[in-house]
Tab-separated table of C-alpha atoms in Angstrom:
chain	number	residue	atom	x	y	z
Q	1	MET	CA	26.593	-5.737	-15.860
Q	2	ILE	CA	24.912	-4.879	-12.063
Q	3	GLY	CA	22.302	-2.196	-13.789
Q	4	ALA	CA	21.556	-4.576	-16.679
Q	5	PHE	CA	20.418	-7.137	-14.156
Q	6	ILE	CA	18.625	-4.427	-12.787
Q	7	ASP	CA	16.904	-2.731	-15.302
Q	8	GLY	CA	16.476	-6.341	-16.466
Q	9	PRO	CA	15.899	-9.921	-15.471
Q	10	PHE	CA	15.860	-8.863	-12.401
Q	11	TRP	CA	12.806	-6.594	-12.876
Q	12	TYR	CA	11.037	-9.523	-14.846
Q	13	PHE	CA	11.715	-11.857	-11.878
Q	14	SER	CA	10.432	-9.151	-9.449
Q	15	LEU	CA	7.271	-8.386	-10.757
Q	16	GLY	CA	6.421	-12.454	-11.348
Q	17	VAL	CA	6.850	-13.391	-8.059
Q	18	PHE	CA	4.415	-9.886	-6.675
Q	19	CYS	CA	2.056	-10.767	-9.158
Q	20	ILE	CA	2.577	-14.770	-8.480
Q	21	GLY	CA	2.684	-14.225	-4.487
Q	22	VAL	CA	-0.335	-11.381	-4.503
Q	23	LEU	CA	-2.721	-14.267	-6.149
Q	24	PHE	CA	-2.216	-16.737	-4.026
Q	25	ARG	CA	-2.215	-15.186	-1.325
Q	26	LEU	CA	-5.915	-13.681	-2.197
Q	27	PHE	CA	-6.803	-17.412	-3.542
Q	28	SER	CA	-5.664	-18.977	-0.010
Q	29	ILE	CA	-8.446	-16.681	1.790
Q	30	LEU	CA	-10.867	-17.305	-1.023
Q	31	ARG	CA	-10.318	-21.002	-0.920
Q	32	VAL	CA	-11.009	-20.950	3.410
Q	33	GLY	CA	-14.646	-20.513	2.343
Q	34	LEU	CA	-16.752	-19.086	4.790
Q	35	LYS	CA	-18.525	-20.854	8.000
Q	36	PRO	CA	-22.432	-21.914	7.293
Q	37	ASP	CA	-24.354	-19.838	9.521
Q	38	LEU	CA	-27.514	-22.112	10.616
Q	39	ALA	CA	-28.793	-18.608	12.349
Q	40	LEU	CA	-31.842	-17.196	10.860
Q	41	PRO	CA	-30.741	-13.770	9.316
Q	42	ARG	CA	-32.058	-10.102	10.796
Q	43	GLY	CA	-30.920	-8.195	8.088
Q	44	SER	CA	-29.027	-8.105	4.624
Q	45	GLY	CA	-25.825	-9.577	4.305
Q	46	SER	CA	-24.489	-7.978	1.303
Q	47	SER	CA	-26.187	-4.542	2.350
Q	48	GLY	CA	-23.861	-4.930	4.946
Q	49	ALA	CA	-20.744	-5.816	3.240
Q	50	LEU	CA	-21.051	-2.783	1.034
Q	51	ARG	CA	-22.210	-0.885	4.248
Q	52	ASN	CA	-18.947	-1.839	5.713
Q	53	LEU	CA	-16.308	-1.430	3.023
Q	54	PHE	CA	-17.255	2.096	2.209
Q	55	SER	CA	-18.565	3.476	4.962
Q	56	LEU	CA	-14.961	3.090	7.031
Q	57	PHE	CA	-13.279	5.511	4.580
Q	58	LEU	CA	-15.330	7.875	7.323
Q	59	PRO	CA	-14.246	7.028	10.744
Q	60	ARG	CA	-16.881	7.333	13.618
Q	61	ARG	CA	-16.905	9.938	15.576
Q	62	ASP	CA	-15.770	8.500	18.660
Q	63	VAL	CA	-12.800	7.570	16.490
Q	64	ALA	CA	-11.710	10.007	14.580
Q	65	THR	CA	-11.188	12.240	17.611
Q	66	ARG	CA	-9.334	9.528	19.600
Q	67	GLY	CA	-6.808	8.780	16.903
Q	68	ARG	CA	-7.139	11.829	15.270
Q	69	LEU	CA	-3.226	11.787	14.867
Q	70	THR	CA	-3.370	8.253	12.771
Q	71	LEU	CA	-6.270	9.367	10.282
Q	72	VAL	CA	-4.686	12.050	8.703
Q	73	ALA	CA	-1.323	10.896	8.888
Q	74	GLY	CA	-2.915	7.620	7.144
Q	75	TYR	CA	-4.491	9.574	4.461
Q	76	LEU	CA	-1.564	12.348	3.843
Q	77	PHE	CA	0.500	8.703	3.347
Q	78	HIS	CA	-1.840	6.782	1.145
Q	79	LEU	CA	-2.953	9.897	-0.656
Q	80	GLY	CA	0.728	10.809	-1.575
Q	81	LEU	CA	1.987	7.288	-2.308
Q	82	PHE	CA	-0.814	6.897	-4.911
Q	83	ALA	CA	-0.063	10.221	-6.983
Q	84	LEU	CA	3.644	9.464	-6.867
Q	85	LEU	CA	3.582	5.501	-7.817
Q	86	PHE	CA	0.099	6.385	-10.654
Q	87	PHE	CA	1.114	10.029	-11.682
Q	88	ALA	CA	4.605	10.627	-11.346
Q	89	ARG	CA	6.344	11.189	-14.827
Q	90	PRO	CA	9.420	8.844	-14.411
Q	91	HIS	CA	6.350	6.181	-13.322
Q	92	VAL	CA	4.095	7.456	-15.823
Q	93	ASP	CA	6.368	6.774	-18.747
Q	94	PHE	CA	7.860	3.656	-17.154
Q	95	TYR	CA	3.906	1.570	-17.183
Q	96	ALA	CA	3.966	2.900	-20.428
Q	97	GLU	CA	7.327	1.274	-22.446
Q	98	ARG	CA	7.223	-1.996	-19.837
Q	99	ILE	CA	3.262	-2.710	-19.047
Q	100	THR	CA	0.632	-1.319	-20.626
Q	101	GLY	CA	1.877	0.382	-23.753
Q	102	PHE	CA	0.411	3.533	-23.406
Q	103	GLY	CA	0.739	6.234	-20.875
Q	104	TRP	CA	-1.769	8.936	-19.330
Q	105	PRO	CA	-1.385	12.742	-17.881
Q	106	ALA	CA	1.337	13.012	-15.046
Q	107	LEU	CA	1.643	15.255	-12.881
Q	108	PRO	CA	3.086	18.699	-12.798
Q	109	TYR	CA	6.443	19.198	-11.370
Q	110	TRP	CA	4.830	21.442	-8.069
Q	111	GLY	CA	2.548	18.018	-8.085
Q	112	PHE	CA	4.666	15.442	-7.856
Q	113	ILE	CA	6.507	17.606	-5.384
Q	114	ILE	CA	3.641	18.604	-2.887
Q	115	SER	CA	2.696	14.746	-3.712
Q	116	ALA	CA	6.081	13.484	-2.437
Q	117	GLU	CA	6.381	15.696	1.501
Q	118	ILE	CA	2.382	14.976	1.835
Q	119	ALA	CA	3.861	10.763	1.597
Q	120	PHE	CA	6.720	11.652	3.622
Q	121	ILE	CA	5.344	13.441	6.438
Q	122	GLY	CA	1.814	10.751	7.210
Q	123	LEU	CA	4.423	7.906	6.470
Q	124	LEU	CA	6.680	9.773	8.963
Q	125	LEU	CA	4.177	10.505	11.715
Q	126	LEU	CA	2.768	6.445	11.013
Q	127	TRP	CA	6.259	5.350	11.839
Q	128	LEU	CA	6.701	7.431	15.196
Q	129	HIS	CA	3.249	6.579	16.225
Q	130	ARG	CA	4.039	2.938	16.129
Q	131	LEU	CA	7.612	3.582	17.823
Q	132	LEU	CA	6.368	5.757	20.595
Q	133	HIS	CA	2.991	5.563	21.455
Q	134	PRO	CA	3.176	1.888	23.899
Q	135	VAL	CA	0.319	-0.027	22.313
Q	136	THR	CA	1.094	0.399	18.982
Q	137	ARG	CA	4.952	-0.312	19.777
Q	138	LEU	CA	3.841	-3.783	21.240
Q	139	LEU	CA	1.717	-4.870	18.617
Q	140	SER	CA	3.910	-3.892	15.943
Q	141	THR	CA	6.309	-6.165	14.306
Q	142	ALA	CA	9.556	-6.895	12.594
Q	143	ASP	CA	7.790	-6.991	9.360
Q	144	ASP	CA	5.812	-3.546	9.966
Q	145	HIS	CA	8.905	-2.109	10.454
Q	146	ILE	CA	10.566	-4.068	7.021
Q	147	ALA	CA	7.812	-3.173	5.515
Q	148	THR	CA	7.944	0.704	6.443
Q	149	GLY	CA	11.020	1.436	6.003
Q	150	LEU	CA	11.684	-0.256	2.662
Q	151	VAL	CA	8.880	1.914	1.729
Q	152	PHE	CA	10.601	5.080	3.276
Q	153	LEU	CA	13.262	4.506	0.488
Q	154	VAL	CA	11.921	3.151	-2.272
Q	155	MET	CA	10.232	7.034	-1.698
Q	156	LEU	CA	13.704	8.691	-0.626
Q	157	THR	CA	16.175	7.017	-3.253
Q	158	GLY	CA	13.147	7.883	-5.830
Q	159	CYS	CA	12.898	11.885	-5.161
Q	160	LEU	CA	16.760	11.807	-5.298
Q	161	ALA	CA	17.268	10.435	-9.209
Q	162	LEU	CA	14.499	12.524	-9.984
Q	163	ALA	CA	16.342	15.651	-8.348
Q	164	GLN	CA	19.651	14.678	-9.728
Q	165	SER	CA	18.872	12.585	-12.709
Q	166	PHE	CA	21.343	10.136	-11.821
Q	167	GLU	CA	21.978	6.823	-13.514
Q	168	PRO	CA	23.532	4.725	-10.248
Q	169	LEU	CA	20.627	6.143	-7.888
Q	170	ARG	CA	17.900	5.976	-10.514
Q	171	LEU	CA	19.236	2.158	-10.320
Q	172	LEU	CA	19.465	2.342	-6.751
Q	173	HIS	CA	15.713	2.697	-6.929
Q	174	LEU	CA	14.984	0.417	-8.877
Q	175	PHE	CA	16.528	-2.120	-7.241
Q	176	LEU	CA	15.151	-1.497	-3.709
Q	177	ALA	CA	11.135	-0.831	-5.862
Q	178	GLU	CA	12.525	-4.700	-7.109
Q	179	LEU	CA	13.044	-6.111	-3.650
Q	180	LEU	CA	9.619	-4.075	-1.877
Q	181	LEU	CA	7.580	-6.266	-4.541
Q	182	ILE	CA	9.109	-9.222	-3.607
Q	183	TYR	CA	8.873	-8.703	-0.362
Q	184	PHE	CA	5.137	-7.642	-1.085
Q	185	PRO	CA	2.895	-10.716	-0.964
Q	186	PHE	CA	4.592	-12.503	2.048
Q	187	SER	CA	4.317	-8.909	4.106
Q	188	SER	CA	1.716	-6.353	6.218
Q	189	LEU	CA	1.626	-4.727	2.826
Q	190	MET	CA	-1.349	-7.418	1.406
Q	191	HIS	CA	-3.982	-5.558	3.600
Q	192	THR	CA	-3.753	-3.256	0.028
Q	193	PHE	CA	-5.423	-5.868	-1.258
Q	194	THR	CA	-7.091	-7.803	1.691
Q	195	PHE	CA	-8.981	-4.978	3.359
Q	196	ALA	CA	-11.674	-5.249	0.747
Q	197	PHE	CA	-12.424	-8.893	2.379
Q	198	SER	CA	-12.048	-7.723	5.810
Q	199	ARG	CA	-14.290	-5.368	5.927
Q	200	SER	CA	-16.870	-6.716	3.612
Q	201	TYR	CA	-17.024	-10.281	5.505
Q	202	SER	CA	-17.081	-8.241	9.179
Q	203	GLY	CA	-20.190	-5.859	7.302
Q	204	ALA	CA	-21.945	-9.362	6.076
Q	205	VAL	CA	-21.049	-11.287	9.748
Q	206	MET	CA	-22.748	-7.762	11.713
Q	207	GLY	CA	-25.652	-7.320	8.451
Q	208	ARG	CA	-27.044	-10.763	8.742
Q	209	LYS	CA	-27.241	-10.131	12.671
Q	210	GLY	CA	-29.481	-7.100	12.173
Q	211	VAL	CA	-26.152	-5.035	13.817
Q	212	ASN	CA	-26.023	-1.413	12.152
Q	213	ALA	CA	-22.706	-1.649	12.736
């Protein structure tokens, strides 16, 4: 009975909370609008926004040198998680069955293992840095640790479910993923969507001021 609930109504409920919550947060940001800039522009805000949006994927040399650990760990985690989310065979089959109605080529088993290890290494390094670095520890909130812990547990149970082919583990993995979907719109995990807004806004402001930042 619990399994049917997790596989059915709770899945649709968590997906609904995720979609409505994300759209509401994005709408709230866009509704605020922009303050009128009465100063004469010294440059193009549009080009500044585009430049800032894409150029920050490659940090400046001084930032990359001082923050090498978080830079490498961040790329490891996000790239590994992206591969797992969208190209792990169980996920591709799940999306095809429940959301898209069609599938796409999935990672081979060895690709799944490498992606999982890369994602785990990146996530654990980022979490350790958050716990041990004095400044980052002070800036971190309970939300940061809850979000990290939930992502870690979802990844861990997903790997265990794949290795053991054990139905309770699959249900536990799905249940944790559903909790993560519900928590997502109300947490710092929203940076998955809002980073484009913040980067573009900062770049547009700097661009209008004629600052090549």
